[in-house]
mmCIF file of C-alpha atoms in Angstrom:
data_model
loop_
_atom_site.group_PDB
_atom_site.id
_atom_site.type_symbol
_atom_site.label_atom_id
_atom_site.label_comp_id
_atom_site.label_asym_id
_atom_site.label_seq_id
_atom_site.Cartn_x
_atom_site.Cartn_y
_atom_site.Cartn_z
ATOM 1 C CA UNK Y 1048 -13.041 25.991 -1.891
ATOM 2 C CA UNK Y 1049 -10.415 25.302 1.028
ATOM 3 C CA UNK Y 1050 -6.801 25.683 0.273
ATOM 4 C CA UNK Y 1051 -6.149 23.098 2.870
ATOM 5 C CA UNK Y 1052 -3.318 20.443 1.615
ATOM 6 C CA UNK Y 1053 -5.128 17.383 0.947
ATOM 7 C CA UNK Y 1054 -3.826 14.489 2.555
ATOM 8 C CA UNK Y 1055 -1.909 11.866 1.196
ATOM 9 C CA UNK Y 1056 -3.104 8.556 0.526
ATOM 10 C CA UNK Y 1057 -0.230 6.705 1.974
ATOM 11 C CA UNK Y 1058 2.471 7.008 3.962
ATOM 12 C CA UNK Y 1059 5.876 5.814 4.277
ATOM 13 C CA UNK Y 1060 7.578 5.038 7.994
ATOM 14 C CA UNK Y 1061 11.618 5.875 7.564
ATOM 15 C CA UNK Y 1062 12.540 2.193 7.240
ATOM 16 C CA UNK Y 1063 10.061 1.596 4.328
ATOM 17 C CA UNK Y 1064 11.870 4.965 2.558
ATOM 18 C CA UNK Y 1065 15.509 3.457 2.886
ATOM 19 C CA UNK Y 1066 14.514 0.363 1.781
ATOM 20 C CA UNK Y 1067 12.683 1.269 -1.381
ATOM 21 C CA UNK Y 1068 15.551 4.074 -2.672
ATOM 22 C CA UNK Y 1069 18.000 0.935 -1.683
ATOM 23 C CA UNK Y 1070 16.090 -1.317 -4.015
ATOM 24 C CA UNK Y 1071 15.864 1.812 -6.601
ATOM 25 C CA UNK Y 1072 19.469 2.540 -6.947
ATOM 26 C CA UNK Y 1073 19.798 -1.454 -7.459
ATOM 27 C CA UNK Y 1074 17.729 -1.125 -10.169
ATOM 28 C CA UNK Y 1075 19.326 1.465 -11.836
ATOM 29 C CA UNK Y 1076 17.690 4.950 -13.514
ATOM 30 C CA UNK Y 1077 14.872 3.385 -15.725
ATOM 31 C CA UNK Y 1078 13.322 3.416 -11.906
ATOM 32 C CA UNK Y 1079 11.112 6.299 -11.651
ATOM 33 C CA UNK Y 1080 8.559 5.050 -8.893
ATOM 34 C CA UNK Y 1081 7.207 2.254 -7.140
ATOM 35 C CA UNK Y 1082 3.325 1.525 -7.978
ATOM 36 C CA UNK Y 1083 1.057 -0.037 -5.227
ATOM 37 C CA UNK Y 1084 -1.988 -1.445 -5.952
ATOM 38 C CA UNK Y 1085 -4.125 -4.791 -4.983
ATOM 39 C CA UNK Y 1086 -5.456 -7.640 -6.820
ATOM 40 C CA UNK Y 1087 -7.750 -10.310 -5.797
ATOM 41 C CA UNK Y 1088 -6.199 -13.763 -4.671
ATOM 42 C CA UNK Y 1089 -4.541 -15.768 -1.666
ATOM 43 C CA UNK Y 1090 -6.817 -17.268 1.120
ATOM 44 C CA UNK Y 1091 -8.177 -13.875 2.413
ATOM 45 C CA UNK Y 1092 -9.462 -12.041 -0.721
ATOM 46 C CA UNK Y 1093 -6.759 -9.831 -2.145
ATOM 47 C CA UNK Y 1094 -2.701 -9.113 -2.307
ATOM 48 C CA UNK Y 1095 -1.286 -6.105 -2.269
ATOM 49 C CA UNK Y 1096 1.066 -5.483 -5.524
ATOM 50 C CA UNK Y 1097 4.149 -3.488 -6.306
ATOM 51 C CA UNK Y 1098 6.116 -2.583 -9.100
ATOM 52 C CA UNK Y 1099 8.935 -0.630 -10.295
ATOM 53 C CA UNK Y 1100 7.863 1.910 -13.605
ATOM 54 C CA UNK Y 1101 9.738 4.239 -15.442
ATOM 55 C CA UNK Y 1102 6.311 6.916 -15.370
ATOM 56 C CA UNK Y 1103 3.222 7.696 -14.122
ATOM 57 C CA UNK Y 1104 0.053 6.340 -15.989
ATOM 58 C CA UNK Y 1105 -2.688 8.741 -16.764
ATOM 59 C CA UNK Y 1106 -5.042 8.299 -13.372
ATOM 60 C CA UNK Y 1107 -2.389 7.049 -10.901
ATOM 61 C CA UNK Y 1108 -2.428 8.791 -7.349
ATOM 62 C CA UNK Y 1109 1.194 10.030 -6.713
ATOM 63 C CA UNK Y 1110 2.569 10.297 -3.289
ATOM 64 C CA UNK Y 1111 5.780 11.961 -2.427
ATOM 65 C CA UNK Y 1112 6.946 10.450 0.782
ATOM 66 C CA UNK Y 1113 10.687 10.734 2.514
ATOM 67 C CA UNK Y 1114 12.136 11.195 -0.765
ATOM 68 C CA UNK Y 1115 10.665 8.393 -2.758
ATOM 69 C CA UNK Y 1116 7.537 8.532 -4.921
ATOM 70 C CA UNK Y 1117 4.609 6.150 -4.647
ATOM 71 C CA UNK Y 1118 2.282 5.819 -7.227
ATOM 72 C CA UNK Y 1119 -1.121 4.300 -6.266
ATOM 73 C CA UNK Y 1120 -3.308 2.105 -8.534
ATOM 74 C CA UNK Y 1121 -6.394 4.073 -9.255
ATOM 75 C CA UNK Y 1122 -8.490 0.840 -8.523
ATOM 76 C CA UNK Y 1123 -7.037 0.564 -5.305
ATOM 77 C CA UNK Y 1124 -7.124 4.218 -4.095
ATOM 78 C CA UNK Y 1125 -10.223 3.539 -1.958
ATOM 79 C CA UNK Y 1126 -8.416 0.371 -0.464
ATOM 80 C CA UNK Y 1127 -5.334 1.808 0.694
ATOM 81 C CA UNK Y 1128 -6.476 5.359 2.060
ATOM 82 C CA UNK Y 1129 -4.548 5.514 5.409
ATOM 83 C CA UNK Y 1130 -2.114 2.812 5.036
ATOM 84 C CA UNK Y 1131 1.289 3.419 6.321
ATOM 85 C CA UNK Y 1132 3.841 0.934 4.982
ATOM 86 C CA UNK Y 1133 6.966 -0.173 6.707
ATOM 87 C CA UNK Y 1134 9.911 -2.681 5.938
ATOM 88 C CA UNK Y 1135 10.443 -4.825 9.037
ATOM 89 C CA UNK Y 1136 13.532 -7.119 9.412
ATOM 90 C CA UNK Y 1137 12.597 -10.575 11.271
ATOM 91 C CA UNK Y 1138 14.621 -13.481 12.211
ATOM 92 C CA UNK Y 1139 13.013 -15.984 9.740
ATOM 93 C CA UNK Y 1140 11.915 -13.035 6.798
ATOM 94 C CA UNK Y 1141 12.070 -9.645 6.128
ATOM 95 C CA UNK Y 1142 9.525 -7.462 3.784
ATOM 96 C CA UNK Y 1143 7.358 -4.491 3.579
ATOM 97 C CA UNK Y 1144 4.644 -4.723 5.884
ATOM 98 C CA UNK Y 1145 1.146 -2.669 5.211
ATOM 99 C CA UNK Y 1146 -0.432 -0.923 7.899
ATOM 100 C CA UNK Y 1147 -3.692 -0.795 6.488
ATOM 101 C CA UNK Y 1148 -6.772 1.078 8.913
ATOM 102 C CA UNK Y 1149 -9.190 -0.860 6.145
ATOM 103 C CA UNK Y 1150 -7.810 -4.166 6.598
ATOM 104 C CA UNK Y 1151 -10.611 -6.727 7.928
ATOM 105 C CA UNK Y 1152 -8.985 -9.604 8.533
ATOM 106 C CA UNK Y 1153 -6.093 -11.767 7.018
ATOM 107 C CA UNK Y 1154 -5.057 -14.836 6.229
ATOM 108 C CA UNK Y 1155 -2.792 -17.279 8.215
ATOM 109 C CA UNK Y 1156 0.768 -16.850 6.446
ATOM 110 C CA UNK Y 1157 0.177 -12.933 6.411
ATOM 111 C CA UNK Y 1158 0.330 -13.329 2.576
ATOM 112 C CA UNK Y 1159 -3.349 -11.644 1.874
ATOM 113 C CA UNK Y 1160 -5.684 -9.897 3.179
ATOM 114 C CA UNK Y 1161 -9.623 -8.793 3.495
ATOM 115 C CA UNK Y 1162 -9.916 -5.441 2.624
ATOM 116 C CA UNK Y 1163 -13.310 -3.261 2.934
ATOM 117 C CA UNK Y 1164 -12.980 0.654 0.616
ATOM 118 C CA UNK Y 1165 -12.203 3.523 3.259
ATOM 119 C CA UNK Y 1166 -15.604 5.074 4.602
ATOM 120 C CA UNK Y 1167 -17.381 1.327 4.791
ATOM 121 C CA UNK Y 1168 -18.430 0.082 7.716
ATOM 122 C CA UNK Y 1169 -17.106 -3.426 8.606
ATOM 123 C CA UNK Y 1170 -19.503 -5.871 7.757
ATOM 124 C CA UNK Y 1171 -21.988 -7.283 10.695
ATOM 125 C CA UNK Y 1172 -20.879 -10.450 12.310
ATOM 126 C CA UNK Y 1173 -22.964 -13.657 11.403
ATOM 127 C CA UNK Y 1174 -25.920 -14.521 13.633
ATOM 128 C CA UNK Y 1175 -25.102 -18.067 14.340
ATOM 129 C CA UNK Y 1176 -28.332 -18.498 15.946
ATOM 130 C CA UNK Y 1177 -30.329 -18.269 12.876
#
């Protein structure tokens, strides 16, 4: 068996980091961690989700990242393999932004997303000739 560290499911870039222990110590010390996860809806398929919880449930993936934990949905584990999330500040909106290398397509607004599980290969463009 290798000893190797196994590599984390997510990442964090710095601005992401700042952001989330900003929003933390707004929230006060029932914070414990941030859990990410997706859910099906919007125009492209599926949403990503976040939360604020005060522990770990039983089959959550935990990430320790710049000094903030993640904890990653155990149904979403094979959707967000890779991701890097950042928190970008725009003119008209700021947010976290997901960086996802298992993102397909997504919709209009930027709202949600196709998503495909890490390993799959993206699915064959149509044949419009048949």
């Amino acid at each position: 068996m290798s000893n190797l560290p196994r590599p984390k499911a997510m990442s964090l870039t710095e601005a992401a980091a700042v952001r989330l222990r900003e929003l933390a110590a707004a929230s006060g010390p029932q914070t414990g961690a941030v859990r990410i996860g997706v859910k099906n809806g919007g125009c492209a398929g599926m949403e990503y989700t976040m939360e604020y919880v005060a522990e770990r449930g039983p089959h959550d993936e935990v990430v320790e990242d710049k000094g903030v934990t993640l904890l990653i949905d155990p149904s979403a584990i094979m959707f967000l393999l890779g991701t890097e999330m950042d928190y970008e500040i725009g003119q008209m909106r700021s947010g976290f932004v997901f960086n996802n290398p298992n993102q397909t397509s997504a919709c209009g607004c930027g709202e949600s997303v196709m998503l495909k599980p890490a390993g799959q290969p993206e699915p064959a463009p149509a044949n419009l000739a048949d």
